[in-house]
PDB file of C-alpha atoms in Angstrom:
ATOM      1  CA  ASP C   1     -47.710 153.639  51.807  1.00  0.00           C
ATOM      2  CA  ALA C   2     -48.120 153.376  55.092  1.00  0.00           C
ATOM      3  CA  GLY C   3     -45.470 155.138  57.886  1.00  0.00           C
ATOM      4  CA  VAL C   4     -43.983 153.608  60.622  1.00  0.00           C
ATOM      5  CA  THR C   5     -46.983 152.287  62.868  1.00  0.00           C
ATOM      6  CA  GLN C   6     -46.769 151.872  66.681  1.00  0.00           C
ATOM      7  CA  SER C   7     -49.277 150.542  68.980  1.00  0.00           C
ATOM      8  CA  PRO C   8     -51.218 151.546  71.776  1.00  0.00           C
ATOM      9  CA  THR C   9     -50.435 154.933  71.262  1.00  0.00           C
ATOM     10  CA  HIS C  10     -51.414 155.088  75.747  1.00  0.00           C
ATOM     11  CA  LEU C  11     -50.620 152.656  77.896  1.00  0.00           C
ATOM     12  CA  ILE C  12     -50.383 153.195  82.150  1.00  0.00           C
ATOM     13  CA  LYS C  13     -48.646 150.354  83.844  1.00  0.00           C
ATOM     14  CA  THR C  14     -47.972 149.198  87.751  1.00  0.00           C
ATOM     15  CA  ARG C  15     -44.860 148.762  89.283  1.00  0.00           C
ATOM     16  CA  GLY C  16     -43.440 145.382  88.580  1.00  0.00           C
ATOM     17  CA  GLN C  17     -45.555 144.699  85.676  1.00  0.00           C
ATOM     18  CA  GLN C  18     -44.715 143.659  82.293  1.00  0.00           C
ATOM     19  CA  VAL C  19     -45.254 145.764  78.943  1.00  0.00           C
ATOM     20  CA  THR C  20     -44.748 144.627  75.266  1.00  0.00           C
ATOM     21  CA  LEU C  21     -44.770 147.460  72.568  1.00  0.00           C
ATOM     22  CA  ARG C  22     -45.375 147.170  69.153  1.00  0.00           C
ATOM     23  CA  CYS C  23     -44.134 148.414  65.938  1.00  0.00           C
ATOM     24  CA  SER C  24     -44.393 147.836  61.786  1.00  0.00           C
ATOM     25  CA  PRO C  25     -41.953 149.712  60.031  1.00  0.00           C
ATOM     26  CA  LYS C  26     -42.180 151.749  56.749  1.00  0.00           C
ATOM     27  CA  SER C  27     -42.915 149.654  53.532  1.00  0.00           C
ATOM     28  CA  GLY C  28     -39.489 149.045  52.446  1.00  0.00           C
ATOM     29  CA  HIS C  29     -37.799 149.129  55.497  1.00  0.00           C
ATOM     30  CA  ASP C  30     -35.863 146.059  57.221  1.00  0.00           C
ATOM     31  CA  THR C  31     -34.338 147.679  60.295  1.00  0.00           C
ATOM     32  CA  VAL C  32     -36.469 148.567  63.691  1.00  0.00           C
ATOM     33  CA  SER C  33     -34.560 150.675  66.226  1.00  0.00           C
ATOM     34  CA  TRP C  34     -35.831 151.483  69.714  1.00  0.00           C
ATOM     35  CA  TYR C  35     -36.021 155.063  71.250  1.00  0.00           C
ATOM     36  CA  GLN C  36     -36.904 155.918  74.560  1.00  0.00           C
ATOM     37  CA  GLN C  37     -37.407 159.935  75.507  1.00  0.00           C
ATOM     38  CA  ALA C  38     -38.080 161.076  78.683  1.00  0.00           C
ATOM     39  CA  LEU C  39     -39.864 164.669  79.372  1.00  0.00           C
ATOM     40  CA  GLY C  40     -37.460 167.087  77.585  1.00  0.00           C
ATOM     41  CA  GLN C  41     -35.003 165.334  75.939  1.00  0.00           C
ATOM     42  CA  GLY C  42     -33.873 163.470  73.318  1.00  0.00           C
ATOM     43  CA  PRO C  43     -34.453 160.552  72.278  1.00  0.00           C
ATOM     44  CA  GLN C  44     -32.022 157.456  73.666  1.00  0.00           C
ATOM     45  CA  PHE C  45     -31.157 154.934  71.809  1.00  0.00           C
ATOM     46  CA  ILE C  46     -32.075 151.194  73.291  1.00  0.00           C
ATOM     47  CA  PHE C  47     -31.521 148.418  70.535  1.00  0.00           C
ATOM     48  CA  GLN C  48     -32.014 148.202  66.959  1.00  0.00           C
ATOM     49  CA  TYR C  49     -33.321 145.293  65.053  1.00  0.00           C
ATOM     50  CA  TYR C  50     -32.084 143.353  61.720  1.00  0.00           C
ATOM     51  CA  GLU C  51     -33.002 140.058  59.865  1.00  0.00           C
ATOM     52  CA  GLU C  52     -34.821 139.256  63.593  1.00  0.00           C
ATOM     53  CA  GLU C  53     -31.336 139.941  65.384  1.00  0.00           C
ATOM     54  CA  GLU C  54     -30.407 142.300  67.911  1.00  0.00           C
ATOM     55  CA  ARG C  55     -27.745 144.521  66.109  1.00  0.00           C
ATOM     56  CA  GLN C  56     -26.969 146.617  68.258  1.00  0.00           C
ATOM     57  CA  ARG C  57     -27.733 147.992  71.804  1.00  0.00           C
ATOM     58  CA  GLY C  58     -27.697 151.241  74.010  1.00  0.00           C
ATOM     59  CA  ASN C  59     -27.084 151.617  77.995  1.00  0.00           C
ATOM     60  CA  PHE C  60     -30.274 149.908  79.126  1.00  0.00           C
ATOM     61  CA  PRO C  61     -30.729 147.209  81.631  1.00  0.00           C
ATOM     62  CA  ASP C  62     -31.995 143.496  79.944  1.00  0.00           C
ATOM     63  CA  ARG C  63     -35.448 144.477  81.724  1.00  0.00           C
ATOM     64  CA  PHE C  64     -35.472 145.800  78.102  1.00  0.00           C
ATOM     65  CA  SER C  65     -35.694 142.988  75.636  1.00  0.00           C
ATOM     66  CA  GLY C  66     -36.959 142.764  72.132  1.00  0.00           C
ATOM     67  CA  HIS C  67     -37.944 140.869  69.047  1.00  0.00           C
ATOM     68  CA  GLN C  68     -37.988 141.323  65.528  1.00  0.00           C
ATOM     69  CA  PHE C  69     -40.510 139.173  63.063  1.00  0.00           C
ATOM     70  CA  PRO C  70     -40.034 138.127  59.449  1.00  0.00           C
ATOM     71  CA  ASN C  71     -42.448 140.638  58.338  1.00  0.00           C
ATOM     72  CA  TYR C  72     -39.783 142.998  59.722  1.00  0.00           C
ATOM     73  CA  SER C  73     -42.276 144.421  62.653  1.00  0.00           C
ATOM     74  CA  SER C  74     -41.150 144.640  66.191  1.00  0.00           C
ATOM     75  CA  GLU C  75     -41.941 144.239  69.679  1.00  0.00           C
ATOM     76  CA  LEU C  76     -40.066 146.029  72.758  1.00  0.00           C
ATOM     77  CA  ASN C  77     -40.564 144.365  75.865  1.00  0.00           C
ATOM     78  CA  VAL C  78     -40.101 146.001  79.437  1.00  0.00           C
ATOM     79  CA  ASN C  79     -40.105 143.702  82.773  1.00  0.00           C
ATOM     80  CA  ALA C  80     -40.450 144.703  86.130  1.00  0.00           C
ATOM     81  CA  LEU C  81     -41.308 147.900  85.300  1.00  0.00           C
ATOM     82  CA  LEU C  82     -40.248 150.977  87.477  1.00  0.00           C
ATOM     83  CA  LEU C  83     -41.472 154.326  87.614  1.00  0.00           C
ATOM     84  CA  GLY C  84     -38.193 155.957  85.753  1.00  0.00           C
ATOM     85  CA  ASP C  85     -39.539 153.914  82.469  1.00  0.00           C
ATOM     86  CA  SER C  86     -41.984 156.368  82.367  1.00  0.00           C
ATOM     87  CA  ALA C  87     -41.377 157.924  79.082  1.00  0.00           C
ATOM     88  CA  LEU C  88     -42.187 158.134  75.602  1.00  0.00           C
ATOM     89  CA  TYR C  89     -41.749 154.642  73.600  1.00  0.00           C
ATOM     90  CA  LEU C  90     -40.649 155.447  69.728  1.00  0.00           C
ATOM     91  CA  CYS C  91     -39.472 153.358  67.098  1.00  0.00           C
ATOM     92  CA  ALA C  92     -38.014 153.776  63.770  1.00  0.00           C
ATOM     93  CA  SER C  93     -37.222 152.299  60.413  1.00  0.00           C
ATOM     94  CA  SER C  94     -34.917 152.471  58.040  1.00  0.00           C
ATOM     95  CA  LEU C  95     -33.207 150.521  54.847  1.00  0.00           C
ATOM     96  CA  ARG C  96     -29.595 148.924  56.221  1.00  0.00           C
ATOM     97  CA  GLY C  97     -28.987 148.841  52.115  1.00  0.00           C
ATOM     98  CA  SER C  98     -25.373 149.181  50.513  1.00  0.00           C
ATOM     99  CA  GLY C  99     -23.940 151.187  52.786  1.00  0.00           C
ATOM    100  CA  ALA C 100     -24.997 154.686  51.799  1.00  0.00           C
ATOM    101  CA  ARG C 101     -27.373 155.810  55.055  1.00  0.00           C
ATOM    102  CA  THR C 102     -30.912 156.508  54.955  1.00  0.00           C
ATOM    103  CA  GLU C 103     -33.219 158.081  56.606  1.00  0.00           C
ATOM    104  CA  ALA C 104     -35.054 156.853  59.191  1.00  0.00           C
ATOM    105  CA  PHE C 105     -38.767 157.136  60.143  1.00  0.00           C
ATOM    106  CA  PHE C 106     -40.068 157.703  63.394  1.00  0.00           C
ATOM    107  CA  GLY C 107     -43.536 156.383  64.583  1.00  0.00           C
ATOM    108  CA  GLN C 108     -45.900 158.795  66.849  1.00  0.00           C
ATOM    109  CA  GLY C 109     -44.727 157.059  69.894  1.00  0.00           C
ATOM    110  CA  THR C 110     -46.349 154.785  72.864  1.00  0.00           C
ATOM    111  CA  ARG C 111     -46.829 157.620  75.899  1.00  0.00           C
ATOM    112  CA  LEU C 112     -46.260 154.621  79.054  1.00  0.00           C
ATOM    113  CA  THR C 113     -46.871 155.504  82.241  1.00  0.00           C
ATOM    114  CA  VAL C 114     -45.555 153.669  85.392  1.00  0.00           C
ATOM    115  CA  VAL C 115     -47.669 154.119  88.708  1.00  0.00           C
TER     116      VAL C 115
ATOM    117  CA  SER E   1     -25.071 159.940  76.239  1.00  0.00           C
ATOM    118  CA  GLN E   2     -26.313 162.619  73.904  1.00  0.00           C
ATOM    119  CA  GLN E   3     -24.068 163.678  71.168  1.00  0.00           C
ATOM    120  CA  GLY E   4     -25.595 165.931  69.707  1.00  0.00           C
ATOM    121  CA  GLU E   5     -26.314 169.684  71.730  1.00  0.00           C
ATOM    122  CA  GLU E   6     -28.911 172.382  69.851  1.00  0.00           C
ATOM    123  CA  ASP E   7     -28.603 176.003  70.643  1.00  0.00           C
ATOM    124  CA  PRO E   8     -30.141 177.762  72.332  1.00  0.00           C
ATOM    125  CA  GLN E   9     -32.324 175.568  74.123  1.00  0.00           C
ATOM    126  CA  ALA E  10     -35.678 177.659  73.774  1.00  0.00           C
ATOM    127  CA  LEU E  11     -35.963 180.351  71.074  1.00  0.00           C
ATOM    128  CA  SER E  12     -39.296 182.256  70.514  1.00  0.00           C
ATOM    129  CA  ILE E  13     -40.113 184.613  67.248  1.00  0.00           C
ATOM    130  CA  GLN E  14     -42.546 186.298  65.555  1.00  0.00           C
ATOM    131  CA  GLU E  15     -44.463 184.854  62.168  1.00  0.00           C
ATOM    132  CA  GLY E  16     -42.871 185.872  59.241  1.00  0.00           C
ATOM    133  CA  GLU E  17     -39.490 185.866  61.332  1.00  0.00           C
ATOM    134  CA  ASN E  18     -36.421 183.485  60.625  1.00  0.00           C
ATOM    135  CA  ALA E  19     -35.447 181.125  63.153  1.00  0.00           C
ATOM    136  CA  THR E  20     -31.764 179.772  63.094  1.00  0.00           C
ATOM    137  CA  MET E  21     -30.759 176.663  65.153  1.00  0.00           C
ATOM    138  CA  ASN E  22     -27.602 175.445  65.747  1.00  0.00           C
ATOM    139  CA  CYS E  23     -26.015 171.824  66.274  1.00  0.00           C
ATOM    140  CA  SER E  24     -22.904 171.002  67.777  1.00  0.00           C
ATOM    141  CA  TYR E  25     -21.557 167.214  67.987  1.00  0.00           C
ATOM    142  CA  LYS E  26     -18.381 165.243  69.146  1.00  0.00           C
ATOM    143  CA  THR E  27     -17.280 162.778  67.107  1.00  0.00           C
ATOM    144  CA  SER E  28     -17.046 162.403  63.084  1.00  0.00           C
ATOM    145  CA  ILE E  29     -20.092 161.499  61.620  1.00  0.00           C
ATOM    146  CA  ASN E  30     -21.493 159.506  58.713  1.00  0.00           C
ATOM    147  CA  ASN E  31     -24.257 161.777  58.104  1.00  0.00           C
ATOM    148  CA  LEU E  32     -26.709 164.340  60.077  1.00  0.00           C
ATOM    149  CA  GLN E  33     -30.532 164.591  60.361  1.00  0.00           C
ATOM    150  CA  TRP E  34     -32.739 167.148  61.632  1.00  0.00           C
ATOM    151  CA  TYR E  35     -36.122 166.188  62.883  1.00  0.00           C
ATOM    152  CA  ARG E  36     -39.281 167.518  64.531  1.00  0.00           C
ATOM    153  CA  GLN E  37     -41.431 167.101  67.350  1.00  0.00           C
ATOM    154  CA  ASN E  38     -45.134 168.572  67.682  1.00  0.00           C
ATOM    155  CA  SER E  39     -45.923 167.778  71.114  1.00  0.00           C
ATOM    156  CA  GLY E  40     -44.074 164.697  72.686  1.00  0.00           C
ATOM    157  CA  ARG E  41     -45.301 163.223  69.630  1.00  0.00           C
ATOM    158  CA  GLY E  42     -44.040 161.108  67.209  1.00  0.00           C
ATOM    159  CA  LEU E  43     -40.512 162.823  65.488  1.00  0.00           C
ATOM    160  CA  VAL E  44     -40.877 163.864  61.450  1.00  0.00           C
ATOM    161  CA  HIS E  45     -37.710 163.419  59.259  1.00  0.00           C
ATOM    162  CA  LEU E  46     -37.149 167.082  57.763  1.00  0.00           C
ATOM    163  CA  ILE E  47     -33.568 166.550  56.123  1.00  0.00           C
ATOM    164  CA  LEU E  48     -30.866 164.256  56.405  1.00  0.00           C
ATOM    165  CA  ILE E  49     -27.260 165.898  54.874  1.00  0.00           C
ATOM    166  CA  ARG E  50     -24.402 163.652  54.248  1.00  0.00           C
ATOM    167  CA  SER E  51     -20.988 164.409  55.482  1.00  0.00           C
ATOM    168  CA  ASN E  52     -19.266 165.548  52.304  1.00  0.00           C
ATOM    169  CA  GLU E  53     -22.628 168.013  51.946  1.00  0.00           C
ATOM    170  CA  ARG E  54     -22.074 171.993  53.250  1.00  0.00           C
ATOM    171  CA  GLU E  55     -25.522 172.667  52.266  1.00  0.00           C
ATOM    172  CA  LYS E  56     -28.920 171.417  51.512  1.00  0.00           C
ATOM    173  CA  HIS E  57     -32.424 173.389  51.103  1.00  0.00           C
ATOM    174  CA  SER E  58     -35.652 171.929  51.539  1.00  0.00           C
ATOM    175  CA  GLY E  59     -38.915 174.377  51.002  1.00  0.00           C
ATOM    176  CA  ARG E  60     -38.079 176.826  53.617  1.00  0.00           C
ATOM    177  CA  LEU E  61     -35.733 174.983  55.638  1.00  0.00           C
ATOM    178  CA  ARG E  62     -31.937 175.402  55.260  1.00  0.00           C
ATOM    179  CA  VAL E  63     -29.130 173.436  56.894  1.00  0.00           C
ATOM    180  CA  THR E  64     -25.652 173.613  56.825  1.00  0.00           C
ATOM    181  CA  LEU E  65     -23.108 171.573  57.867  1.00  0.00           C
ATOM    182  CA  ASP E  66     -19.508 172.376  58.790  1.00  0.00           C
ATOM    183  CA  THR E  67     -17.506 168.928  59.525  1.00  0.00           C
ATOM    184  CA  SER E  68     -14.202 170.637  60.670  1.00  0.00           C
ATOM    185  CA  LYS E  69     -16.078 172.818  63.311  1.00  0.00           C
ATOM    186  CA  LYS E  70     -18.198 170.053  63.951  1.00  0.00           C
ATOM    187  CA  SER E  71     -21.746 171.802  63.616  1.00  0.00           C
ATOM    188  CA  SER E  72     -24.542 172.397  61.570  1.00  0.00           C
ATOM    189  CA  SER E  73     -27.487 174.807  61.317  1.00  0.00           C
ATOM    190  CA  LEU E  74     -31.126 174.434  60.493  1.00  0.00           C
ATOM    191  CA  LEU E  75     -33.062 177.628  59.523  1.00  0.00           C
ATOM    192  CA  ILE E  76     -36.319 178.386  58.835  1.00  0.00           C
ATOM    193  CA  THR E  77     -37.430 181.393  56.826  1.00  0.00           C
ATOM    194  CA  ALA E  78     -40.744 183.003  56.706  1.00  0.00           C
ATOM    195  CA  SER E  79     -41.723 180.861  59.946  1.00  0.00           C
ATOM    196  CA  ARG E  80     -45.408 180.030  60.919  1.00  0.00           C
ATOM    197  CA  ALA E  81     -47.521 179.281  63.827  1.00  0.00           C
ATOM    198  CA  ALA E  82     -47.528 175.908  62.928  1.00  0.00           C
ATOM    199  CA  ASP E  83     -43.670 175.603  62.813  1.00  0.00           C
ATOM    200  CA  THR E  84     -43.667 175.912  66.622  1.00  0.00           C
ATOM    201  CA  ALA E  85     -42.424 172.608  67.678  1.00  0.00           C
ATOM    202  CA  SER E  86     -39.248 170.926  69.024  1.00  0.00           C
ATOM    203  CA  TYR E  87     -36.302 170.583  66.770  1.00  0.00           C
ATOM    204  CA  PHE E  88     -33.456 168.053  67.047  1.00  0.00           C
ATOM    205  CA  CYS E  89     -30.379 166.980  65.282  1.00  0.00           C
ATOM    206  CA  ALA E  90     -29.271 163.273  65.194  1.00  0.00           C
ATOM    207  CA  THR E  91     -26.267 161.913  63.909  1.00  0.00           C
ATOM    208  CA  ASP E  92     -24.960 158.625  63.043  1.00  0.00           C
ATOM    209  CA  ALA E  93     -21.364 157.833  62.758  1.00  0.00           C
ATOM    210  CA  ARG E  94     -18.852 156.957  60.444  1.00  0.00           C
ATOM    211  CA  SER E  95     -18.597 153.346  61.397  1.00  0.00           C
ATOM    212  CA  GLY E  96     -21.305 151.230  59.709  1.00  0.00           C
ATOM    213  CA  ASN E  97     -25.116 151.058  60.784  1.00  0.00           C
ATOM    214  CA  THR E  98     -24.620 152.881  64.093  1.00  0.00           C
ATOM    215  CA  PRO E  99     -27.917 154.585  65.591  1.00  0.00           C
ATOM    216  CA  LEU E 100     -28.405 157.493  66.102  1.00  0.00           C
ATOM    217  CA  VAL E 101     -27.089 159.829  68.536  1.00  0.00           C
ATOM    218  CA  PHE E 102     -30.010 162.934  69.569  1.00  0.00           C
ATOM    219  CA  GLY E 103     -29.271 166.114  71.316  1.00  0.00           C
ATOM    220  CA  LYS E 104     -32.026 167.497  73.738  1.00  0.00           C
ATOM    221  CA  GLY E 105     -33.548 169.732  71.627  1.00  0.00           C
ATOM    222  CA  THR E 106     -34.988 173.332  70.778  1.00  0.00           C
ATOM    223  CA  ARG E 107     -37.963 173.984  71.457  1.00  0.00           C
ATOM    224  CA  LEU E 108     -38.952 176.712  68.830  1.00  0.00           C
ATOM    225  CA  SER E 109     -42.296 179.111  69.915  1.00  0.00           C
ATOM    226  CA  VAL E 110     -43.823 180.792  66.892  1.00  0.00           C
ATOM    227  CA  ILE E 111     -46.056 183.607  67.986  1.00  0.00           C
ATOM    228  CA  ALA E 112     -48.811 185.285  65.840  1.00  0.00           C
TER     229      ALA E 112
END
């Protein structure tokens, strides 16, 4: 049973460029959330996707957008990259279920460096 | 904003000793989860404790939750060098499928 997989593992981009990060959730999970983790900080919530729609969003600008596909996989897109976007981007999957919250499982992350 | 605050920020112990990390949060929660992170890689889920639970065990891990004090603790017994990592608590609020809110973490170093 594959866990959460993210690609690529590392990425270097130039300021102003655009980037797409990918995530495949754990088998059986239907909800994908994205987090940004700066060095020495805890992860910060970007947004959450369920049933191919953005359901919740954190305090991130519109340069950050996403998508969820029918197979529950997801993409995170960041436009007009800034140096401050350099961080570890984490994807988490969970099962929305009937109300009782289940564990969220994380991928290994994508390390984005903007130069 | 980060709701959870782990304490201490850094902890250094000898192998075989116990390590205790604390987490405080601000609003009412549904669940509290603890995660481990090695060298800036992905988060590994350790344990989930629900708001109506007071204590939970998993192997060498013991988690307590005190909702009246809005705090939780993670105890790692008989620590090993491999336990060296950053530990985060994450909470989700009572209202629906809210996202996890993380603290800044505790950096644990276990010296062999």
